[in-house]
Every structure is written in structure tokens, then in C-alpha cells.
Tab-separated table of C-alpha atoms in Angstrom:
chain	number	residue	atom	x	y	z
A	189	MET	CA	3.359	20.994	7.512
A	190	THR	CA	3.466	23.006	4.260
A	191	ALA	CA	1.872	22.383	0.956
A	192	ARG	CA	1.501	23.771	-2.616
A	193	ILE	CA	-2.011	25.161	-3.032
A	194	LEU	CA	-3.596	26.182	-6.345
A	195	VAL	CA	-6.115	28.996	-5.789
A	196	VAL	CA	-8.667	29.423	-8.669
A	197	ASP	CA	-10.994	32.464	-8.822
A	198	ASP	CA	-11.963	34.797	-11.628
A	199	ILE	CA	-11.969	37.804	-9.243
A	200	GLU	CA	-8.428	39.164	-8.707
A	201	ALA	CA	-9.165	40.496	-5.171
A	202	ASN	CA	-10.400	37.097	-3.976
A	203	VAL	CA	-7.254	35.400	-5.336
A	204	ARG	CA	-4.970	37.988	-3.612
A	205	LEU	CA	-6.802	37.671	-0.248
A	206	LEU	CA	-6.493	33.891	-0.214
A	207	GLU	CA	-2.900	34.054	-1.473
A	208	ALA	CA	-1.960	36.424	1.339
A	209	LYS	CA	-3.611	34.321	4.066
A	210	LEU	CA	-2.062	31.046	2.827
A	211	THR	CA	1.432	32.622	2.268
A	212	ALA	CA	1.327	34.017	5.792
A	213	GLU	CA	0.946	30.397	7.019
A	214	TYR	CA	3.975	29.343	4.918
A	215	TYR	CA	2.067	27.584	2.127
A	216	GLU	CA	3.273	27.857	-1.437
A	217	VAL	CA	0.521	29.358	-3.609
A	218	LEU	CA	-0.159	28.988	-7.379
A	219	THR	CA	-2.993	30.992	-8.918
A	220	ALA	CA	-5.335	30.775	-11.834
A	221	HIS	CA	-8.250	32.914	-12.957
A	222	ASP	CA	-10.283	30.491	-15.127
A	223	GLY	CA	-11.043	26.840	-15.505
A	224	PRO	CA	-8.800	25.891	-18.497
A	225	THR	CA	-5.795	27.551	-16.895
A	226	ALA	CA	-6.490	25.792	-13.637
A	227	LEU	CA	-6.658	22.376	-15.403
A	228	ALA	CA	-3.409	22.991	-17.212
A	229	LEU	CA	-1.625	24.088	-13.970
A	230	ALA	CA	-2.996	21.140	-12.038
A	231	ALA	CA	-1.759	18.682	-14.666
A	232	LYS	CA	1.682	20.350	-14.883
A	233	GLU	CA	2.419	21.353	-11.305
A	234	LYS	CA	0.526	18.655	-9.332
A	235	PRO	CA	-0.402	20.857	-6.380
A	236	ASP	CA	-1.285	19.385	-3.014
A	237	ILE	CA	-4.708	21.015	-2.823
A	238	VAL	CA	-6.985	22.961	-5.227
A	239	LEU	CA	-9.082	25.779	-3.775
A	240	LEU	CA	-11.617	26.290	-6.524
A	241	ASP	CA	-14.230	29.034	-6.869
A	242	VAL	CA	-17.602	27.764	-8.187
A	243	MET	CA	-19.004	30.888	-9.890
A	244	MET	CA	-16.645	31.490	-12.829
A	245	PRO	CA	-17.543	32.473	-16.399
A	246	GLY	CA	-17.198	29.878	-19.138
A	247	MET	CA	-16.187	26.746	-17.275
A	248	ASP	CA	-17.517	26.843	-13.633
A	249	GLY	CA	-16.027	25.234	-10.581
A	250	PHE	CA	-18.222	22.125	-10.835
A	251	GLN	CA	-17.035	21.432	-14.375
A	252	VAL	CA	-13.402	22.004	-13.482
A	253	CYS	CA	-13.776	19.653	-10.468
A	254	ARG	CA	-15.356	16.983	-12.533
A	255	ARG	CA	-12.571	17.192	-15.096
A	256	LEU	CA	-9.891	16.985	-12.452
A	257	LYS	CA	-11.515	13.880	-10.935
A	258	ASN	CA	-12.035	12.159	-14.258
A	259	ASP	CA	-8.337	12.498	-15.243
A	260	PRO	CA	-6.153	9.644	-13.859
A	261	GLU	CA	-3.271	12.105	-13.438
A	262	THR	CA	-5.197	14.487	-11.236
A	263	ARG	CA	-8.043	12.530	-9.686
A	264	HIS	CA	-6.097	12.107	-6.440
A	265	LEU	CA	-5.784	15.913	-5.885
A	266	PRO	CA	-7.998	17.085	-3.034
A	267	VAL	CA	-10.427	19.775	-4.182
A	268	VAL	CA	-12.083	22.304	-1.936
A	269	LEU	CA	-14.932	24.254	-3.615
A	270	VAL	CA	-15.333	27.883	-2.431
A	271	THR	CA	-18.480	29.884	-3.166
A	272	ALA	CA	-20.704	32.598	-1.956
A	273	LEU	CA	-23.664	30.261	-2.420
A	274	ASP	CA	-24.947	28.354	0.593
A	275	GLY	CA	-27.695	26.404	-0.932
A	276	ARG	CA	-28.105	22.703	-0.374
A	277	GLY	CA	-28.322	21.878	-4.084
A	278	ASP	CA	-24.959	23.552	-4.787
A	279	ARG	CA	-23.309	21.698	-1.902
A	280	ILE	CA	-24.634	18.367	-3.154
A	281	ALA	CA	-23.607	19.162	-6.738
A	282	GLY	CA	-20.081	19.978	-5.613
A	283	LEU	CA	-19.669	16.772	-3.586
A	284	GLU	CA	-21.139	14.694	-6.412
A	285	ALA	CA	-18.642	16.313	-8.782
A	286	GLY	CA	-15.933	14.835	-6.532
A	287	ALA	CA	-15.063	17.774	-4.275
A	288	ASP	CA	-13.628	16.974	-0.876
A	289	GLU	CA	-15.068	19.937	0.905
A	290	PHE	CA	-17.410	22.912	0.230
A	291	LEU	CA	-16.519	26.241	1.972
A	292	THR	CA	-18.766	29.275	1.995
A	293	LYS	CA	-17.656	32.866	1.577
A	294	PRO	CA	-16.641	34.718	3.619
A	295	ILE	CA	-14.232	31.955	4.441
A	296	ASP	CA	-13.745	31.089	8.113
A	297	ASP	CA	-9.927	31.090	8.468
A	298	MET	CA	-9.968	28.490	11.251
A	299	MET	CA	-12.049	26.094	9.159
A	300	LEU	CA	-9.965	26.744	6.048
A	301	PHE	CA	-6.635	25.954	7.738
A	302	ALA	CA	-8.059	22.935	9.483
A	303	ARG	CA	-9.230	21.563	6.252
A	304	VAL	CA	-5.966	22.394	4.432
A	305	ARG	CA	-3.938	20.585	7.084
A	306	SER	CA	-6.258	17.527	7.067
A	307	LEU	CA	-6.195	17.248	3.284
A	308	THR	CA	-2.428	17.830	3.092
A	309	ARG	CA	-1.882	14.795	5.417
A	310	LEU	CA	-4.066	12.713	3.184
A	311	LYS	CA	-2.298	13.869	0.023
A	312	MET	CA	1.108	13.053	1.484
A	313	VAL	CA	0.076	9.469	2.098
A	314	ILE	CA	-1.401	9.052	-1.370
A	315	ASP	CA	1.660	10.703	-2.984
A	316	GLU	CA	4.035	8.287	-1.219
A	317	LEU	CA	1.956	5.325	-2.332
A	318	ARG	CA	1.718	6.590	-5.910
A	319	ASP	CA	5.499	7.209	-6.041
A	320	ARG	CA	6.172	3.662	-4.897
A	321	GLU	CA	3.667	2.251	-7.343
A	322	ALA	CA	5.272	4.219	-10.197
A	323	SER	CA	8.661	2.775	-9.212
A	324	GLY	CA	7.108	-0.674	-9.351
A	325	ARG	CA	5.676	-0.029	-12.773
A	326	ARG	CA	9.099	1.141	-14.057
A	327	MET	CA	10.498	-2.149	-12.800
A	328	GLY	CA	7.674	-4.017	-14.488
A	329	VAL	CA	6.389	-5.588	-11.309
A	330	ILE	CA	2.965	-3.981	-10.948
A	331	ALA	CA	-0.023	-4.597	-13.116
A	332	GLY	CA	-3.644	-3.604	-12.955
A	333	SER	CA	-5.650	-0.388	-13.084
A	334	ALA	CA	-7.591	1.648	-10.562
A	335	SER	CA	-9.994	2.977	-13.189
A	336	ARG	CA	-12.859	0.734	-12.059
A	337	LEU	CA	-12.653	1.462	-8.343
A	338	GLY	CA	-16.055	2.809	-7.403
A	339	GLY	CA	-17.748	4.180	-4.254
A	340	ALA	CA	-20.702	1.835	-4.039
A	341	GLY	CA	-21.231	-1.441	-2.191
A	342	GLY	CA	-19.180	-0.418	0.810
A	343	ARG	CA	-19.284	-1.923	4.306
A	344	VAL	CA	-20.154	0.962	6.618
A	345	LEU	CA	-19.903	0.837	10.410
A	346	ILE	CA	-22.251	3.342	12.070
A	347	VAL	CA	-21.183	4.171	15.644
A	348	ASP	CA	-24.064	6.070	17.340
A	349	ASP	CA	-26.058	5.842	20.551
A	350	HIS	CA	-28.913	7.829	19.024
A	351	GLU	CA	-30.933	4.954	17.781
A	352	ARG	CA	-33.379	6.828	15.590
A	353	GLN	CA	-30.613	8.850	13.906
A	354	ALA	CA	-28.527	5.747	13.382
A	355	GLN	CA	-31.498	3.969	11.795
A	356	ARG	CA	-32.126	6.865	9.442
A	357	VAL	CA	-28.478	6.911	8.366
A	358	ALA	CA	-28.491	3.131	7.895
A	359	ALA	CA	-31.667	3.204	5.834
A	360	GLU	CA	-30.239	5.868	3.481
A	361	LEU	CA	-26.947	4.058	3.110
A	362	ALA	CA	-28.565	0.658	2.566
A	363	ILE	CA	-29.636	1.842	-0.905
A	364	GLU	CA	-26.094	1.249	-2.178
A	365	HIS	CA	-23.986	0.027	0.843
A	366	ARG	CA	-24.020	-2.522	3.619
A	367	PRO	CA	-24.428	-0.591	6.857
A	368	VAL	CA	-24.081	-2.009	10.431
A	369	ILE	CA	-25.086	-0.096	13.540
A	370	GLU	CA	-23.122	-0.391	16.822
A	371	GLY	CA	-23.962	1.722	19.876
A	372	ASP	CA	-21.243	0.228	22.171
A	373	VAL	CA	-17.846	1.769	21.465
A	374	GLU	CA	-15.891	-1.284	22.724
A	375	LYS	CA	-17.779	-3.552	20.330
A	376	ALA	CA	-17.394	-0.980	17.649
A	377	LEU	CA	-13.579	-0.944	18.078
A	378	LEU	CA	-13.626	-4.752	17.531
A	379	SER	CA	-15.930	-4.435	14.548
A	380	ALA	CA	-13.711	-1.825	13.001
A	381	ARG	CA	-10.871	-4.354	12.856
A	382	GLY	CA	-12.970	-6.438	10.496
A	383	MET	CA	-13.534	-5.474	6.870
A	384	ALA	CA	-15.143	-1.952	7.172
A	385	ASP	CA	-14.765	0.468	4.326
A	386	LEU	CA	-16.059	3.477	6.257
A	387	ILE	CA	-16.811	4.427	9.828
A	388	ILE	CA	-19.502	7.029	10.562
A	389	VAL	CA	-19.276	8.145	14.177
A	390	ASN	CA	-21.654	10.517	16.031
A	391	ALA	CA	-19.239	13.109	17.553
A	392	THR	CA	-22.044	14.440	19.719
A	393	ALA	CA	-23.066	11.095	21.281
A	394	ARG	CA	-24.103	11.181	24.984
A	395	SER	CA	-22.928	7.786	26.178
A	396	PHE	CA	-19.407	8.006	24.720
A	397	ASP	CA	-16.896	10.499	23.407
A	398	GLY	CA	-17.067	10.219	19.611
A	399	LEU	CA	-13.816	12.074	19.039
A	400	ARG	CA	-11.961	9.869	21.549
A	401	PHE	CA	-13.356	6.870	19.602
A	402	ALA	CA	-11.961	8.417	16.375
A	403	ALA	CA	-8.601	8.952	18.079
A	404	GLN	CA	-8.524	5.289	19.140
A	405	ILE	CA	-9.214	4.186	15.562
A	406	ARG	CA	-6.367	6.342	14.319
A	407	SER	CA	-3.898	5.046	16.982
A	408	ASP	CA	-4.597	1.382	16.243
A	409	GLU	CA	-2.324	-0.039	13.519
A	410	ALA	CA	-5.128	-2.367	12.287
A	411	THR	CA	-7.600	0.476	11.747
A	412	ARG	CA	-5.611	3.658	11.273
A	413	HIS	CA	-6.180	3.697	7.448
A	414	LEU	CA	-10.019	3.444	7.715
A	415	PRO	CA	-11.818	6.606	6.678
A	416	ILE	CA	-13.924	8.251	9.361
A	417	LEU	CA	-16.939	10.496	8.746
A	418	ALA	CA	-17.876	12.402	11.841
A	419	VAL	CA	-21.423	13.662	12.448
A	420	VAL	CA	-20.937	17.113	14.140
A	421	ASP	CA	-22.974	20.212	14.858
A	422	TYR	CA	-21.271	22.621	12.387
A	423	ASP	CA	-21.859	25.534	14.765
A	424	GLU	CA	-19.409	23.978	17.253
A	425	ARG	CA	-16.397	25.256	15.296
A	426	SER	CA	-13.860	24.202	17.842
A	427	ARG	CA	-15.191	20.633	17.848
A	428	VAL	CA	-15.130	20.455	14.090
A	429	VAL	CA	-11.539	21.690	13.994
A	430	LYS	CA	-10.517	19.220	16.712
A	431	ALA	CA	-12.113	16.402	14.752
A	432	LEU	CA	-10.055	17.274	11.696
A	433	GLU	CA	-6.866	17.553	13.800
A	434	ILE	CA	-7.506	14.089	15.238
A	435	GLY	CA	-7.564	12.660	11.794
A	436	VAL	CA	-11.269	12.490	10.884
A	437	ASN	CA	-11.469	12.398	7.127
A	438	ASP	CA	-14.724	14.318	6.652
A	439	ILE	CA	-17.424	16.147	8.518
A	440	LEU	CA	-21.189	15.555	8.110
A	441	PRO	CA	-23.106	18.540	9.518
A	442	LYS	CA	-26.293	18.115	11.577
A	443	PRO	CA	-29.131	17.917	10.733
A	444	ILE	CA	-28.033	15.143	8.378
A	445	ASP	CA	-28.980	15.652	4.720
A	446	PRO	CA	-29.530	12.231	3.061
A	447	GLN	CA	-28.054	13.236	-0.335
A	448	GLU	CA	-25.067	14.834	1.364
A	449	LEU	CA	-24.538	11.760	3.454
A	450	ALA	CA	-24.645	9.546	0.340
A	451	ALA	CA	-22.215	11.798	-1.604
A	452	ARG	CA	-19.708	12.053	1.211
A	453	ALA	CA	-19.855	8.280	1.937
A	454	ARG	CA	-19.195	7.514	-1.772
A	455	THR	CA	-16.257	9.868	-1.879
A	456	GLN	CA	-14.638	8.354	1.270
A	457	ILE	CA	-15.196	4.742	0.116
A	458	ARG	CA	-13.906	5.475	-3.336
A	459	ARG	CA	-10.732	7.048	-1.894
A	460	LYS	CA	-10.303	4.207	0.546
A	461	ARG	CA	-10.426	1.656	-2.261
A	462	TYR	CA	-7.907	3.669	-4.258
A	463	THR	CA	-5.380	3.839	-1.429
A	464	ASP	CA	-5.975	0.097	-0.709
A	465	TYR	CA	-5.297	-0.555	-4.389
A	466	LEU	CA	-2.025	1.362	-4.087
A	467	ARG	CA	-1.076	-0.410	-0.880
A	468	ASP	CA	-1.817	-3.810	-2.363
A	469	ASN	CA	0.188	-3.048	-5.454
A	470	LEU	CA	3.047	-1.898	-3.246
A	471	ASP	CA	2.898	-5.062	-1.167
A	472	HIS	CA	2.793	-7.091	-4.390
A	473	SER	CA	5.710	-5.225	-5.873
A	474	LEU	CA	7.836	-5.717	-2.733
A	475	GLU	CA	7.029	-9.404	-2.797
A	476	LEU	CA	8.012	-9.603	-6.536
A	477	ALA	CA	11.193	-7.727	-5.889
A	478	VAL	CA	12.409	-10.395	-3.497
A	479	THR	CA	10.667	-13.572	-4.744
A	480	ASP	CA	11.397	-15.827	-7.629
A	481	GLN	CA	8.038	-16.162	-9.361
A	482	LEU	CA	8.590	-19.682	-10.664
A	483	THR	CA	9.624	-21.445	-7.448
A	484	GLY	CA	8.298	-19.085	-4.747
A	485	LEU	CA	11.728	-19.036	-3.112
A	486	HIS	CA	13.600	-15.786	-2.442
A	487	ASN	CA	15.572	-14.506	-5.371
A	488	ARG	CA	19.222	-13.779	-5.849
A	489	ARG	CA	18.825	-10.032	-5.028
A	490	TYR	CA	17.289	-10.786	-1.620
A	491	MET	CA	19.833	-13.523	-0.954
A	492	VAL	CA	22.840	-11.242	-1.645
A	493	SER	CA	21.470	-8.533	0.760
A	494	GLN	CA	20.889	-11.013	3.501
A	495	LEU	CA	24.206	-12.797	3.036
A	496	GLU	CA	26.159	-9.505	3.109
A	497	ALA	CA	24.626	-8.606	6.511
A	498	LEU	CA	25.285	-12.072	7.984
A	499	VAL	CA	28.879	-12.271	6.727
A	500	ARG	CA	29.580	-8.810	8.021
A	501	ARG	CA	28.252	-9.764	11.464
A	502	ALA	CA	30.346	-12.890	11.395
A	503	GLY	CA	33.436	-10.893	10.589
A	504	HIS	CA	32.843	-8.817	13.672
A	505	GLY	CA	32.851	-11.769	16.053
A	506	GLY	CA	29.348	-13.022	15.346
A	507	ASP	CA	28.165	-16.544	14.563
A	508	PRO	CA	29.607	-18.361	11.499
A	509	VAL	CA	27.584	-18.352	8.256
A	510	ALA	CA	27.461	-21.368	5.839
A	511	SER	CA	26.218	-21.442	2.286
A	512	LEU	CA	25.096	-24.317	0.037
A	513	LEU	CA	25.377	-23.865	-3.674
A	514	ILE	CA	23.202	-26.497	-5.396
A	515	ASP	CA	23.090	-27.420	-9.057
A	516	ILE	CA	20.543	-29.843	-10.572
A	517	ASP	CA	22.491	-32.482	-12.560
A	518	HIS	CA	21.964	-32.740	-16.275
A	519	PHE	CA	19.152	-30.189	-16.204
A	520	LYS	CA	19.705	-29.272	-19.870
A	521	LYS	CA	18.870	-32.798	-20.836
A	522	ILE	CA	15.554	-32.526	-19.093
A	523	ASN	CA	14.725	-29.360	-20.983
A	524	ASP	CA	15.924	-30.765	-24.322
A	525	GLY	CA	14.202	-34.107	-23.855
A	526	TYR	CA	10.893	-33.147	-22.269
A	527	GLY	CA	10.542	-29.420	-22.940
A	528	HIS	CA	10.809	-26.356	-20.775
A	529	ASP	CA	7.395	-26.862	-19.203
A	530	VAL	CA	8.610	-30.100	-17.672
A	531	GLY	CA	11.890	-28.340	-16.742
A	532	ASP	CA	9.815	-25.805	-14.795
A	533	GLU	CA	7.874	-28.555	-13.057
A	534	VAL	CA	11.185	-30.063	-11.916
A	535	LEU	CA	12.398	-26.645	-10.629
A	536	ARG	CA	9.123	-26.129	-8.711
A	537	GLU	CA	9.214	-29.626	-7.169
A	538	PHE	CA	12.857	-29.233	-6.245
A	539	ALA	CA	12.126	-25.984	-4.539
A	540	VAL	CA	9.484	-27.697	-2.409
A	541	ARG	CA	11.871	-30.468	-1.431
A	542	LEU	CA	14.668	-27.962	-0.684
A	543	ALA	CA	12.449	-25.746	1.499
A	544	SER	CA	11.114	-28.756	3.442
A	545	ASN	CA	14.616	-30.008	4.266
A	546	VAL	CA	16.251	-26.870	5.710
A	547	ARG	CA	15.727	-25.259	9.051
A	548	ALA	CA	13.321	-22.411	9.699
A	549	VAL	CA	16.288	-19.928	10.145
A	550	ASP	CA	17.808	-20.943	6.785
A	551	LEU	CA	17.222	-19.011	3.589
A	552	PRO	CA	16.675	-21.116	0.510
A	553	CYS	CA	16.896	-19.062	-2.707
A	554	ARG	CA	16.889	-19.529	-6.455
A	555	TYR	CA	20.253	-18.252	-7.620
A	556	GLY	CA	19.514	-18.494	-11.296
A	557	GLY	CA	18.587	-21.205	-13.863
A	558	GLU	CA	18.967	-24.557	-12.168
A	559	GLU	CA	21.276	-23.145	-9.414
A	560	PHE	CA	20.009	-22.664	-5.865
A	561	VAL	CA	21.662	-21.247	-2.755
A	562	VAL	CA	20.836	-21.817	0.940
A	563	VAL	CA	22.141	-19.228	3.338
A	564	MET	CA	22.587	-20.815	6.798
A	565	PRO	CA	23.066	-18.476	9.786
A	566	ASP	CA	24.900	-19.753	12.956
A	567	THR	CA	26.109	-22.903	11.095
A	568	SER	CA	29.529	-24.563	10.941
A	569	ILE	CA	30.755	-26.267	7.801
A	570	VAL	CA	30.266	-29.660	9.392
A	571	ASP	CA	26.653	-29.044	10.228
A	572	ALA	CA	26.041	-27.532	6.815
A	573	GLN	CA	27.497	-30.592	5.087
A	574	ARG	CA	25.195	-32.865	7.161
A	575	ILE	CA	22.149	-30.830	6.067
A	576	ALA	CA	23.311	-30.770	2.472
A	577	GLU	CA	23.564	-34.563	2.493
A	578	ARG	CA	20.000	-34.808	3.762
A	579	ILE	CA	18.782	-32.636	0.891
A	580	ARG	CA	20.720	-34.695	-1.659
A	581	LEU	CA	19.238	-37.968	-0.363
A	582	HIS	CA	15.711	-36.605	-0.422
A	583	VAL	CA	16.073	-35.483	-4.002
A	584	ALA	CA	17.717	-38.623	-5.268
A	585	GLY	CA	15.591	-41.007	-3.127
A	586	SER	CA	12.276	-40.582	-4.965
A	587	PRO	CA	11.521	-39.638	-8.629
A	588	PHE	CA	9.861	-36.423	-9.627
A	589	ARG	CA	6.308	-36.789	-11.014
A	590	VAL	CA	5.822	-34.614	-14.053
A	591	MET	CA	3.325	-34.150	-16.872
A	592	GLY	CA	0.414	-34.645	-14.461
A	593	GLY	CA	1.978	-37.774	-13.043
A	594	ALA	CA	2.370	-39.458	-16.447
A	595	GLU	CA	6.160	-39.430	-16.259
A	596	LEU	CA	8.636	-40.221	-13.406
A	597	LEU	CA	12.045	-38.553	-13.623
A	598	SER	CA	15.051	-39.432	-11.580
A	599	VAL	CA	16.782	-36.258	-10.558
A	600	THR	CA	20.040	-35.765	-8.701
A	601	ILE	CA	21.917	-32.709	-7.410
A	602	SER	CA	25.464	-31.684	-6.781
A	603	ILE	CA	26.070	-29.491	-3.697
A	604	GLY	CA	29.036	-27.266	-2.748
A	605	VAL	CA	29.379	-26.253	0.916
A	606	ALA	CA	31.354	-23.388	2.382
A	607	ALA	CA	31.381	-21.495	5.686
A	608	THR	CA	32.944	-18.295	7.040
A	609	ASN	CA	36.120	-18.605	8.989
A	610	GLY	CA	35.924	-15.308	10.857
A	611	GLY	CA	38.275	-12.449	10.064
A	612	ALA	CA	37.678	-10.501	6.909
A	613	ASP	CA	35.714	-13.068	4.870
A	614	LYS	CA	33.483	-11.573	2.126
A	615	PRO	CA	30.198	-12.824	0.628
A	616	GLU	CA	31.735	-13.145	-2.758
A	617	ALA	CA	34.618	-15.275	-1.413
A	618	LEU	CA	32.147	-17.523	0.424
A	619	LEU	CA	30.052	-18.114	-2.717
A	620	LYS	CA	33.215	-18.661	-4.796
A	621	ARG	CA	34.293	-21.449	-2.439
A	622	ALA	CA	30.897	-23.045	-2.600
A	623	ASP	CA	30.950	-22.731	-6.419
A	624	GLU	CA	34.382	-24.387	-6.608
A	625	ALA	CA	33.039	-27.234	-4.457
A	626	VAL	CA	30.090	-27.702	-6.862
A	627	TYR	CA	32.525	-28.003	-9.844
A	628	GLU	CA	34.498	-30.590	-7.880
A	629	ALA	CA	31.280	-32.544	-7.117
A	630	LYS	CA	30.340	-32.571	-10.816
A	631	ALA	CA	33.830	-33.453	-11.903
A	632	THR	CA	33.900	-36.485	-9.590
A	633	GLY	CA	30.678	-38.006	-10.755
A	634	ARG	CA	27.749	-35.709	-9.623
A	635	ASN	CA	25.086	-36.550	-7.099
A	636	ARG	CA	27.338	-35.765	-4.198
A	637	VAL	CA	28.238	-33.111	-1.594
A	638	VAL	CA	31.696	-31.475	-1.424
A	639	ALA	CA	32.777	-29.082	1.228
A	640	ARG	CA	35.403	-26.462	0.602
A	641	ALA	CA	37.160	-24.954	3.666
A	642	ALA	CA	38.616	-21.475	3.579
């Protein structure tokens, strides 16, 4: 797994040393020697990780990190602060500035590369979600902003068999979150499937293997996206590295510092909410891409893709496919006489009646305007005609209530029916036959079903 890493340090020797180490591991390295240059490079090149020295003249690493995290274009970039300082205050300041990790010079290569690999995996997920969201925005199907997503008020599951330690962690987190303690891993696995925003697991627990628990969380589809903060003895380097390899998002060293706990928890919850926002927007954009927003039925784009696959299968010896093309009679008169709002009410009510009168395997879609299509897998033209007649009777049999029930409108429909006949039939030919049948139905008095054989 490779990545583009921006190394920022005012000392040339430090930059060259890190560049050599990272290049030897096949990472692509960008370099900067001051804060303003680093900000400009980060905005232009969008690296996968920023390794940022703290002690720089002019703009120090804390300021650069804060600027990166406050910019919507770069806030998703993982930042690792690198410093010769090992003081608690500096570590807390770095985490509160938004840093993802804080490494002390001389840098432990094993820890550095474990962190880089872990953060690269995270960045790849976020990049994919951001790219899909950007595509949705270009299509005009995503709205909303992530600017107000914060790191407070999270639901935190504490998995620990050390009761006193768990109580201390819960008490600290309760200031701004909603913590729950669970000492039984089986119950914790069930609880994690609920609505947790963060899991804190004691990796040094005596009654269970904390890293195995973390691995189970990562392997379960329902929980694999939950952030995990592992409490580990930092002197156990191999265990820390293993935790990061398993997919733990962050490490909390023992003994636990309350401020560091709070800062790391806020960072993980904020990032989880950001990725949830991206996933929700993606789901919404996918739904919008295949759904007609007025009626809730599938749209023409989705119908065409499904029909092509079914007709192709039918042409290779599969089951026949039928299609109904439905047109609401005199719909323009409804719009002209009652207004487009009433016209929309009629379309919505018709969609409900249509969906309730076709089979579960059928695909009712809005084709455009007042035209609808039903794609019917494994259906002969005779069966399709029978179902079409049922739909026609349901629509014509009872008036449509509009304007809050103040008006009753009699609505009728004309339906054209067609089905594949094997061989080299095409979706366009199938729809054309159904369309010709609709014209025939309208020409012969409307409110009727006409089937057109191949």
C-alpha cells in the first residue's frame, strides 16, 4: 500500500532523513520547509498524509495543523505531528489542534510505518467517499454541508474488565459524551451493533483478548466502520503495531491522561460523523439516481438498465419479458383545469395504485410526464394483458381524491402491452411495440388495454 506523504520540517537534514526512509518503503514524498509552503502544497497536491514538525520558525506545526483542519478542502488529510518535545502539554495541544498522532524524535521506524499504513487505509476510504459525493454534487443530487459536524455528544462503548479504570474513563467522557461500560465481550459485540460512535477497548484486559475483540469488530459488516480507540501500554511496541495492523483507529497509552483521552475521543467521533455524512449522502445520491422524486417509483434510467439485462437474457433462451406502457388519459386537461399541484397529486396517487396492482417481481417506473412503464420478468403477453386490465379497472373504478379531499376526479388510463418473442429482440423494439399499442388504445376511445405482438 503506497501513499503520497508531505514531510514538513525547517531542518534540511530531518527532511532528507524522513524522505529517504519513506522512499525506501516505496512512498511518494513531497517536502516543505515552512508552514505557508506546507499549506499551499497540501491544498494543491492533496497528499495522503502530512508529517509535520512542531518546532518551526514563524508558523509552528500547531498553527499549520489547525489551518489544515479548518479548511474544508484539507480537513480530511491525516496529520502526524513530529517533535523533539515529549511533554504532556505539547501532546495535548497537538491533538486538540486536530492532529491524528504525535510522534517523538528520534522517530521509531516501526511505529512510524505502522501509523502511516493505518492512516493511509483511512484516507483511502474517505477519498472514495469524497469522490462519490463530488460526483453526486455535479449531478445536483446531493445537498447539505459537513461544516457543523462536531466531536461532542457521542455514544461511547467502553469495553474493559478493569472496573476502576473503566469507571475513570467513563467519568471523564461523561462531561461531553454518553459512555456505557461493558466488561463482557459477547455482550459488547451485541452492543456495538447498536448506535455507538466510538469503542474504547482495553487491549491489556485479563479476562479477554482486546485485540481479538477489535478484529471481530472489524470483520463484522455491521460494525466495521466504527472507530476503535485501544488502551495499550506504549512500551509494548509489538502490541501497539499489531493493534494498528488489525484496524484500530487510535492508541491511548497507559496510564490514561484524561485530557488526552478527551482529545482523542473527540477526534475519532468527529471523523466518524464526517464519514457517516459522506456515506449517507452517497446512499441518498444513489437513491436519487434511480428514483423519481415525485412518485417514489424507479425512474427511466433505472428501468432502461434493468430492461436491457432482462431482454438480453430472454434472447439467450431465458424467460420472456413483458412491458406495459401506460398513459394517463387527458392529463393535460387536469393540469390546465386544476393546476399542476393537482396534476402532481394525481401522478402520486396513480403511482400508489400502480405499485399495489403489480407483482413483487415487477418493476413499475415513471417513464416521463404522465407516462409509466412496468417491466415484467418471466411473463407472457397473455398474462401481462390480464394484469394490465386489472390496473385499468382499479384506476377507473374509483375517483381520485385531490385538494385535500375537496375534489373527486375520474381518471382513466390507456395501456399498451408487448412481450419478447425470443431471438434477437431489443429493448427499444419492445418499448416501441408497447408505444404503438398505447396509440391504438387512445385512437379507439381510451380507457382500454391493447396488446401488440411481435
